[in-house]
PDB file of C-alpha atoms in Angstrom:
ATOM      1  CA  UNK A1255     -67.998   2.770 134.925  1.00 49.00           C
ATOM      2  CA  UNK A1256     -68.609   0.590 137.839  1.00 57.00           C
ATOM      3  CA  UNK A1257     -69.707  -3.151 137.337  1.00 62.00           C
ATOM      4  CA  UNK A1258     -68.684  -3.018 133.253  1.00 62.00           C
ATOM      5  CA  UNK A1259     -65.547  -5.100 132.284  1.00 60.00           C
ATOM      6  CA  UNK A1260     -62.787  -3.142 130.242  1.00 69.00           C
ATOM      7  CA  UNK A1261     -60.734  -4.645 127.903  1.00 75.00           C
ATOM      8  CA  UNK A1262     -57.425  -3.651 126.694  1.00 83.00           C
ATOM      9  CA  UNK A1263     -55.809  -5.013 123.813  1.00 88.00           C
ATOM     10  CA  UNK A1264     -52.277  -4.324 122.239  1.00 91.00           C
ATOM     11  CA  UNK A1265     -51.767  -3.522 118.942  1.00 92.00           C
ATOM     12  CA  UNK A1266     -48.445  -4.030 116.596  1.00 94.00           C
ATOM     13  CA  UNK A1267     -47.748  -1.995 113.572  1.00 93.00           C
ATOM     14  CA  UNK A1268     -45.565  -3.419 109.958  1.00 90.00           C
ATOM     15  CA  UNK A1269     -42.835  -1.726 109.614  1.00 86.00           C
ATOM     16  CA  UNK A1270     -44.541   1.182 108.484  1.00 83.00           C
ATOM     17  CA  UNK A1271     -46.513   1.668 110.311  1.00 82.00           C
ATOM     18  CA  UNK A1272     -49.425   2.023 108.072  1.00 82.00           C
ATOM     19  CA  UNK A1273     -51.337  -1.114 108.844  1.00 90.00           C
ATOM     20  CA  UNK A1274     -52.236  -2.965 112.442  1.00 92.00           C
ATOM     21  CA  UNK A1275     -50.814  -6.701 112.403  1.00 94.00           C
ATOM     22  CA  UNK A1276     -51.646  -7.830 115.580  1.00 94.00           C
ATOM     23  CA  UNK A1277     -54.312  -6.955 118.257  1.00 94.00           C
ATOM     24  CA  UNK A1278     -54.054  -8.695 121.540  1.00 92.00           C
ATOM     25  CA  UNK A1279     -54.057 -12.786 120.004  1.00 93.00           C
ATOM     26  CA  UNK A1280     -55.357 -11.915 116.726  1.00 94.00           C
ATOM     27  CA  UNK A1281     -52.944 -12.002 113.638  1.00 95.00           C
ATOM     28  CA  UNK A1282     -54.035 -10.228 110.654  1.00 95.00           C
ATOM     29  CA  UNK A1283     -52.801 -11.057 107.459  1.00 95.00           C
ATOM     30  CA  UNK A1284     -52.860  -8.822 104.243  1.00 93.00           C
ATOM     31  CA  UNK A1285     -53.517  -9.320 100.480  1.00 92.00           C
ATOM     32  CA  UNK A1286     -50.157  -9.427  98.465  1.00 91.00           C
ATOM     33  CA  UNK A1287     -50.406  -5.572  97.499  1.00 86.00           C
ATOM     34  CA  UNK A1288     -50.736  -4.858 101.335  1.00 83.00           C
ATOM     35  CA  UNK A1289     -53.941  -3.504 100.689  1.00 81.00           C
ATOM     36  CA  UNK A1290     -56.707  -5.635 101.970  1.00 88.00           C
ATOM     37  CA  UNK A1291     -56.861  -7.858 104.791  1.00 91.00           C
ATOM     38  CA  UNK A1292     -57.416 -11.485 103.658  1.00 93.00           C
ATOM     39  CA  UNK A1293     -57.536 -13.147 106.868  1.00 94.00           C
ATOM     40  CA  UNK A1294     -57.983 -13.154 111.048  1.00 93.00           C
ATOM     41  CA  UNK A1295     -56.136 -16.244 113.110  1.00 93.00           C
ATOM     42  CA  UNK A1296     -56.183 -16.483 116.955  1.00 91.00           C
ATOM     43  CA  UNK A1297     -52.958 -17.150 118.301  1.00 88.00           C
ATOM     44  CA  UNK A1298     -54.711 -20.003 120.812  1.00 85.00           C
ATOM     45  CA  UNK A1299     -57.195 -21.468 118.045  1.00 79.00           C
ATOM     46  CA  UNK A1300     -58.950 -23.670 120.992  1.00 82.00           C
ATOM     47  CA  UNK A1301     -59.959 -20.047 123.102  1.00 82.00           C
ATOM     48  CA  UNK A1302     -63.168 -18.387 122.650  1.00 83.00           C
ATOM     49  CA  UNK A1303     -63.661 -15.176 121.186  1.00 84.00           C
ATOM     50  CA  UNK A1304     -64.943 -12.787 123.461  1.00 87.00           C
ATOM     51  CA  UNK A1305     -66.832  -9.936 122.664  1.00 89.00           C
ATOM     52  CA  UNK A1306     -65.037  -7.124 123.559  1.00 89.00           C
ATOM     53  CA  UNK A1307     -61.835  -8.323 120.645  1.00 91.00           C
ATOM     54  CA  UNK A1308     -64.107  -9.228 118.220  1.00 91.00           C
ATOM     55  CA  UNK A1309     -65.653  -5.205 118.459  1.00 92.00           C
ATOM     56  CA  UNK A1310     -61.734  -4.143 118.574  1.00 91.00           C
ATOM     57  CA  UNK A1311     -61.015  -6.240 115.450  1.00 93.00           C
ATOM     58  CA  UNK A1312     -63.949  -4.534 113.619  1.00 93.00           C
ATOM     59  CA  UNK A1313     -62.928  -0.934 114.768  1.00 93.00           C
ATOM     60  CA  UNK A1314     -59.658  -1.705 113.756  1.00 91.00           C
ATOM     61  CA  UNK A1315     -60.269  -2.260 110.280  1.00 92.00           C
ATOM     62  CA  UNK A1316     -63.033   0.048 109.990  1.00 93.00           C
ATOM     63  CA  UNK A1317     -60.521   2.774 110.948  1.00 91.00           C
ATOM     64  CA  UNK A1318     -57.944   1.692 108.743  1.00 88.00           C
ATOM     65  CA  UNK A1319     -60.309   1.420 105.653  1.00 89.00           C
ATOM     66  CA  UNK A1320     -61.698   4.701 106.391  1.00 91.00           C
ATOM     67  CA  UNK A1321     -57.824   5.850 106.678  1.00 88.00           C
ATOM     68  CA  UNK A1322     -56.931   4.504 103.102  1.00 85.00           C
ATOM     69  CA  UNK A1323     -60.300   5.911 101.382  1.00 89.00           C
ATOM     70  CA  UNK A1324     -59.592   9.394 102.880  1.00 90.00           C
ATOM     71  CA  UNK A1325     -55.730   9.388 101.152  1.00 86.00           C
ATOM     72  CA  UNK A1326     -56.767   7.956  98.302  1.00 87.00           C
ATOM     73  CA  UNK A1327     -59.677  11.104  97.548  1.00 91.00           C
ATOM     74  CA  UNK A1328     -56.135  13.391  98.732  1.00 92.00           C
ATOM     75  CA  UNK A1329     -54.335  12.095  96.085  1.00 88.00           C
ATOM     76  CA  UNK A1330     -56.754  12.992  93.726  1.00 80.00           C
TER      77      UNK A1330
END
């Protein structure tokens, strides 16, 4: 796709590997039971958000809530 920026981010795991921490400068930090996410920071709080990470944030989570919903109706 000529003439359309890509953007790559990385992503780090918990030990588990059941839940994304990081992607690219964002931290993501969970409720106590590990469950929900509670809140975003930027690593550099003075640089803009850009488009592209806030979409990959949202994806993210999307794909993990989806994950959890799907186990849970597994389990029962």
């Amino acid at each position: 796709m000529a003439g359309r920026p890509t953007c790559a981010y990385e992503l780090e795991y918990d030990g588990g590997g059941s839940r994304v921490r990081v992607i690219g400068p964002l931290r993501i930090f969970y409720d106590r039971l590990g469950t929900r996410p509670i809140r975003v920071q930027l690593q550099d709080e003075g640089q803009p958000l850009s488009d592209g990470l806030l979409l990959a944030l949202f994806l993210v989570l999307f794909w993990q809530k989806q994950s959890w919903e799907s186990a849970q109706r597994s389990r029962s």
